[in-house]
Short mmCIF file of C-alpha atoms in Angstrom, two decimals:
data_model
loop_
_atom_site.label_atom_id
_atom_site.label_comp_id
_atom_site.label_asym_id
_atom_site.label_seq_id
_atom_site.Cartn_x
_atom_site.Cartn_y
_atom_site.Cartn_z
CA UNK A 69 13.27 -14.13 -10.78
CA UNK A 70 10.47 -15.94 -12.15
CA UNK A 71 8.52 -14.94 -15.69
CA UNK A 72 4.72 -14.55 -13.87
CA UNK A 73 2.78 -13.77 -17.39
CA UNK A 74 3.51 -18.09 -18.01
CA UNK A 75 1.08 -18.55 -15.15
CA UNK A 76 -2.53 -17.76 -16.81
CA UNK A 77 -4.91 -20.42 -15.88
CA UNK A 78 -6.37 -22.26 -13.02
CA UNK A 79 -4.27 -25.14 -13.35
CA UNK A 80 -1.31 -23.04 -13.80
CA UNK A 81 -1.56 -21.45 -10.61
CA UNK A 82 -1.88 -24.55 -8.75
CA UNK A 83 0.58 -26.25 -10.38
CA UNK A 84 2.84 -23.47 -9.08
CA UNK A 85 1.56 -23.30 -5.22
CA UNK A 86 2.41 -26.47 -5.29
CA UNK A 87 6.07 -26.35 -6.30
CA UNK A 88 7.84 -25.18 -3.84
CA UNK A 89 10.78 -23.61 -5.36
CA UNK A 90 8.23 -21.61 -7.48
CA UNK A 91 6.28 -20.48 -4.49
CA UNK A 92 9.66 -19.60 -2.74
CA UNK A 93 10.15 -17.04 -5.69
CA UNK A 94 6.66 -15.67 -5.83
CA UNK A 95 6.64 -14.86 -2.35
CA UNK A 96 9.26 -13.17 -2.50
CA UNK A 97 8.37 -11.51 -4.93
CA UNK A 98 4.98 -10.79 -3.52
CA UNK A 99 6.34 -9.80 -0.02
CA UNK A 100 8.76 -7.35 -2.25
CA UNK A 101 5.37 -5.70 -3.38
CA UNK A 102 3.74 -5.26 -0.01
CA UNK A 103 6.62 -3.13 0.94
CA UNK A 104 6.45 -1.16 -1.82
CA UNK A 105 3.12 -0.39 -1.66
CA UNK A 106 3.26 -0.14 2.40
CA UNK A 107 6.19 2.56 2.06
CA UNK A 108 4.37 4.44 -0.76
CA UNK A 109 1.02 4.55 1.19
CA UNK A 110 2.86 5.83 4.20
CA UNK A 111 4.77 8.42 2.05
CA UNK A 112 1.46 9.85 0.87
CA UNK A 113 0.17 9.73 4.77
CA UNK A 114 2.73 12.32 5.93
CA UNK A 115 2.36 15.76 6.20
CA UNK A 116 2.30 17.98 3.33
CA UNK A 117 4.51 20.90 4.39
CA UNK A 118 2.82 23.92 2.94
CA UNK A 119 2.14 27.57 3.72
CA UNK A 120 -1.40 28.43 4.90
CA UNK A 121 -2.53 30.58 2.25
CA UNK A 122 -1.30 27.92 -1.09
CA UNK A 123 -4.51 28.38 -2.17
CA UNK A 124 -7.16 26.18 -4.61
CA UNK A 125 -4.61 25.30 -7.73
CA UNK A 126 -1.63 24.28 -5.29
CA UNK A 127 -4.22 22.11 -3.71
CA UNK A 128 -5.51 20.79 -6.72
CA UNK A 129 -2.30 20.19 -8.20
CA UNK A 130 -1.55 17.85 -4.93
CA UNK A 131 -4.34 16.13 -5.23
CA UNK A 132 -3.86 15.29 -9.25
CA UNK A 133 -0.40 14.13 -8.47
CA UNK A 134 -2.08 12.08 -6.08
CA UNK A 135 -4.86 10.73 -7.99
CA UNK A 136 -1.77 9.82 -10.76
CA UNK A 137 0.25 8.25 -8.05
CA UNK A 138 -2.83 5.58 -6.90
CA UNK A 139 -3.89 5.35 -10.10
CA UNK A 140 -1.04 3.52 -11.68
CA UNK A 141 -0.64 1.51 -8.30
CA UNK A 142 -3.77 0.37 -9.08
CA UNK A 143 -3.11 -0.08 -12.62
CA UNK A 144 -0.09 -2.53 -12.11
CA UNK A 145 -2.30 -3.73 -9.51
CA UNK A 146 -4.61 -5.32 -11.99
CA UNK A 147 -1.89 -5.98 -14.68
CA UNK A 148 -1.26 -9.72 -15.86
CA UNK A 149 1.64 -10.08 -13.39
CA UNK A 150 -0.23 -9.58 -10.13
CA UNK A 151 -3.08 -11.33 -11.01
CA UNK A 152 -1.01 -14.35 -11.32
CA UNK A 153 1.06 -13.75 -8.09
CA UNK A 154 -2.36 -13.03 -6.44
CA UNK A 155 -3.59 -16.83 -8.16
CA UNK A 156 -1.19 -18.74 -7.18
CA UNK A 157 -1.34 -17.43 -3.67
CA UNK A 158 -4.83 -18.07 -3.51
CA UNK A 159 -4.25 -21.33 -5.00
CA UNK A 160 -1.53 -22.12 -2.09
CA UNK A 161 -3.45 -20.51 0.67
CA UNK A 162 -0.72 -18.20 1.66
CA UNK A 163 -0.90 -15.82 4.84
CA UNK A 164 0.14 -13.37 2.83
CA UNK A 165 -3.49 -12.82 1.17
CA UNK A 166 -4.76 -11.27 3.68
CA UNK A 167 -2.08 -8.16 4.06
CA UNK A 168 -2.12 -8.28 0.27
CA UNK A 169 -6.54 -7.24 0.53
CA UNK A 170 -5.61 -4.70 3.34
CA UNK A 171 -3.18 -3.35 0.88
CA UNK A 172 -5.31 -3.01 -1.86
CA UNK A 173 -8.20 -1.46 0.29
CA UNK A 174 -6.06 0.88 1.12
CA UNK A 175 -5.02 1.75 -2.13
CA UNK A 176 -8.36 1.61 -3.52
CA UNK A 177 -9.79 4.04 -0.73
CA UNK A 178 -6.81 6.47 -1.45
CA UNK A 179 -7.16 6.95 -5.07
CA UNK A 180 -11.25 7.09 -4.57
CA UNK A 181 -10.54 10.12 -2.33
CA UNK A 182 -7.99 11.88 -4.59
CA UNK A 183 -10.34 11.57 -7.46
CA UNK A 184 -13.31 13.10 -5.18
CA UNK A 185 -11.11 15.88 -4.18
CA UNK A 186 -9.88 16.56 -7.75
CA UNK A 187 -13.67 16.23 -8.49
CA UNK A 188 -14.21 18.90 -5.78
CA UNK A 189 -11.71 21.61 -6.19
CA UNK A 190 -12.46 22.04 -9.93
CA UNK A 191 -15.33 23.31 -8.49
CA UNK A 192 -14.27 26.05 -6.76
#
């Protein structure tokens, strides 16, 4: 494992994309994250398996649990840890930026819609 709250500047992160053992264990690491977040998105894609007539608090009470779930992601997300990962595969121009910004879209667009349906069903 490698100690990612070391890396906090500029320099640092280049001086880490370009040592390659270092890189080998932040991708890792990194690729360890995208699957994490790829099976949790997909978890929270499937079908809820409900009865018809659940009615407005059972819904609401999915959609908190929800809005808790992304919210943390999205919390660790922006936490010291990832930032440097993120850094230091910017800084090494790694293919794996690219699934890591689909990731976070995708994160970002589920939480925004489990806060606008929380939003909505205390409403009703």
């Amino acid at each position: 494992t490698i100690d990612l709250t070391q890396f906090r500047t500029a320099n640092d992160y280049m001086e880490a994309a370009n040592n390659a053992e270092e890189m080998q264990l932040i991708e890792t690491c990194f690729v360890g994250w995208c699957k994490q977040i790829e099976q949790v998105l997909a978890e929270s894609d499937q079908m809820r398996k409900e009865a018809d007539d659940i009615g407005p608090k059972a819904e609401l009470d999915h959609w908190k649990k929800r809005m808790a779930k992304f919210n943390s992601l999205l919390d660790q997300i922006k936490g010291q840890e990832c930032k440097a990962a993120l850094g230091i595969m910017i800084a090494a121009k790694s293919k794996l930026i690219k699934r890591w910004k689909q990731l976070d879209t995708q994160i970002t667009d589920s939480a925004n819609e489990a806060k606008d349906n929380v939003k909505f069903l205390y409403t009703l």
